[in-house]
PDB file of C-alpha atoms in Angstrom:
ATOM      1  CA  UNK A  24     122.734 110.791   4.705  1.00 50.00           C
ATOM      2  CA  UNK A  25     119.976 109.884   2.089  1.00 57.00           C
ATOM      3  CA  UNK A  26     121.929 106.551   0.994  1.00 65.00           C
ATOM      4  CA  UNK A  27     122.314 105.109   4.373  1.00 65.00           C
ATOM      5  CA  UNK A  28     118.702 105.740   4.898  1.00 66.00           C
ATOM      6  CA  UNK A  29     117.714 103.976   2.017  1.00 78.00           C
ATOM      7  CA  UNK A  30     120.179 101.183   2.824  1.00 88.00           C
ATOM      8  CA  UNK A  31     118.374 100.418   6.197  1.00 91.00           C
ATOM      9  CA  UNK A  32     114.959 100.651   4.537  1.00 93.00           C
ATOM     10  CA  UNK A  33     115.889  98.057   1.746  1.00 93.00           C
ATOM     11  CA  UNK A  34     117.780  95.686   4.331  1.00 94.00           C
ATOM     12  CA  UNK A  35     114.494  95.516   6.001  1.00 94.00           C
ATOM     13  CA  UNK A  36     112.539  94.829   3.046  1.00 94.00           C
ATOM     14  CA  UNK A  37     115.104  92.199   2.150  1.00 94.00           C
ATOM     15  CA  UNK A  38     114.910  90.718   5.622  1.00 93.00           C
ATOM     16  CA  UNK A  39     111.168  90.449   4.909  1.00 93.00           C
ATOM     17  CA  UNK A  40     111.445  88.766   1.347  1.00 94.00           C
ATOM     18  CA  UNK A  41     113.913  85.940   3.291  1.00 92.00           C
ATOM     19  CA  UNK A  42     111.284  85.452   6.015  1.00 89.00           C
ATOM     20  CA  UNK A  43     108.201  85.091   3.719  1.00 90.00           C
ATOM     21  CA  UNK A  44     109.641  83.721   0.545  1.00 92.00           C
ATOM     22  CA  UNK A  45     107.727  86.470  -1.455  1.00 91.00           C
ATOM     23  CA  UNK A  46     110.471  87.991  -3.727  1.00 93.00           C
ATOM     24  CA  UNK A  47     108.201  90.617  -5.069  1.00 94.00           C
ATOM     25  CA  UNK A  48     107.910  93.022  -2.206  1.00 94.00           C
ATOM     26  CA  UNK A  49     108.980  96.544  -3.547  1.00 94.00           C
ATOM     27  CA  UNK A  50     109.985  99.519  -1.506  1.00 94.00           C
ATOM     28  CA  UNK A  51     109.689 103.266  -2.875  1.00 93.00           C
ATOM     29  CA  UNK A  52     110.230 106.647  -1.807  1.00 93.00           C
ATOM     30  CA  UNK A  53     108.320 109.734  -1.992  1.00 93.00           C
ATOM     31  CA  UNK A  54     109.704 113.118  -2.957  1.00 92.00           C
ATOM     32  CA  UNK A  55     109.859 114.171   0.588  1.00 93.00           C
ATOM     33  CA  UNK A  56     111.930 111.343   1.638  1.00 92.00           C
ATOM     34  CA  UNK A  57     109.024 108.955   3.012  1.00 95.00           C
ATOM     35  CA  UNK A  58     108.964 105.195   2.438  1.00 96.00           C
ATOM     36  CA  UNK A  59     106.242 102.565   1.352  1.00 95.00           C
ATOM     37  CA  UNK A  60     105.841  99.198   0.562  1.00 95.00           C
ATOM     38  CA  UNK A  61     104.038  97.275  -2.106  1.00 95.00           C
ATOM     39  CA  UNK A  62     103.630  93.911  -2.997  1.00 93.00           C
ATOM     40  CA  UNK A  63     105.198  94.147  -6.005  1.00 90.00           C
ATOM     41  CA  UNK A  64     106.289  97.313  -8.452  1.00 88.00           C
ATOM     42  CA  UNK A  65     103.274  99.435  -9.312  1.00 88.00           C
ATOM     43  CA  UNK A  66     100.751  97.685  -6.946  1.00 92.00           C
ATOM     44  CA  UNK A  67      98.961  99.687  -4.438  1.00 93.00           C
ATOM     45  CA  UNK A  68     101.079 100.385  -1.190  1.00 94.00           C
ATOM     46  CA  UNK A  69     100.479  98.265   1.917  1.00 92.00           C
ATOM     47  CA  UNK A  70     101.056 101.333   3.947  1.00 93.00           C
ATOM     48  CA  UNK A  71     100.861 105.236   3.961  1.00 94.00           C
ATOM     49  CA  UNK A  72     104.399 106.587   3.515  1.00 95.00           C
ATOM     50  CA  UNK A  73     106.335 106.378   6.615  1.00 96.00           C
ATOM     51  CA  UNK A  74     109.449 107.889   8.165  1.00 95.00           C
ATOM     52  CA  UNK A  75     112.438 105.607   8.091  1.00 95.00           C
ATOM     53  CA  UNK A  76     112.050 104.273  11.769  1.00 94.00           C
ATOM     54  CA  UNK A  77     108.379 103.735  11.237  1.00 95.00           C
ATOM     55  CA  UNK A  78     108.828 101.897   7.999  1.00 95.00           C
ATOM     56  CA  UNK A  79     111.499  99.694   9.264  1.00 94.00           C
ATOM     57  CA  UNK A  80     109.492  98.877  12.188  1.00 94.00           C
ATOM     58  CA  UNK A  81     106.356  98.217  10.008  1.00 95.00           C
ATOM     59  CA  UNK A  82     108.337  95.849   7.720  1.00 94.00           C
ATOM     60  CA  UNK A  83     109.876  94.085  10.485  1.00 92.00           C
ATOM     61  CA  UNK A  84     106.632  93.506  11.941  1.00 90.00           C
ATOM     62  CA  UNK A  85     105.161  91.657   8.693  1.00 88.00           C
ATOM     63  CA  UNK A  86     105.493  87.897   8.111  1.00 77.00           C
ATOM     64  CA  UNK A  87     106.854  85.475  10.221  1.00 72.00           C
ATOM     65  CA  UNK A  88     109.317  86.456  12.840  1.00 73.00           C
ATOM     66  CA  UNK A  89     112.724  84.953  12.929  1.00 68.00           C
ATOM     67  CA  UNK A  90     113.036  82.840  16.142  1.00 65.00           C
ATOM     68  CA  UNK A  91     116.441  83.811  17.926  1.00 69.00           C
ATOM     69  CA  UNK A  92     118.473  80.942  18.746  1.00 74.00           C
ATOM     70  CA  UNK A  93     119.622  80.826  22.383  1.00 75.00           C
ATOM     71  CA  UNK A  94     122.369  78.344  23.584  1.00 79.00           C
ATOM     72  CA  UNK A  95     123.068  76.725  26.842  1.00 80.00           C
ATOM     73  CA  UNK A  96     125.806  79.224  27.688  1.00 79.00           C
ATOM     74  CA  UNK A  97     123.098  81.986  26.840  1.00 76.00           C
ATOM     75  CA  UNK A  98     120.919  80.587  29.379  1.00 76.00           C
ATOM     76  CA  UNK A  99     123.196  80.098  32.058  1.00 80.00           C
ATOM     77  CA  UNK A 100     124.510  83.698  31.637  1.00 78.00           C
ATOM     78  CA  UNK A 101     120.718  84.895  32.101  1.00 78.00           C
ATOM     79  CA  UNK A 102     120.434  82.845  35.167  1.00 80.00           C
ATOM     80  CA  UNK A 103     123.643  84.458  36.781  1.00 78.00           C
ATOM     81  CA  UNK A 104     122.401  87.976  35.745  1.00 75.00           C
ATOM     82  CA  UNK A 105     118.929  87.318  37.227  1.00 76.00           C
ATOM     83  CA  UNK A 106     120.886  86.102  40.527  1.00 73.00           C
ATOM     84  CA  UNK A 107     122.996  89.093  40.608  1.00 66.00           C
ATOM     85  CA  UNK A 108     120.224  91.383  40.702  1.00 62.00           C
ATOM     86  CA  UNK A 109     118.527  89.748  43.774  1.00 58.00           C
TER      87      UNK A 109
END
């Protein structure tokens, strides 16, 4: 279970690196399993140690956000959903 937790947290950091272009971000875990983020290994943490879900949300909120692409088909589908609700 701990491996999956680390994978999910490190995937969030990898996405942050891609969004920002800053490859030096570093994630670490405390002895009691909490996560924190630093700008580079050994640098002061950018957040207090957080539980996995809080850490992922914190990291996902940093930097520029990815814009989700919406196709014409998605737009039409959304319109149909709205019409069916009314």
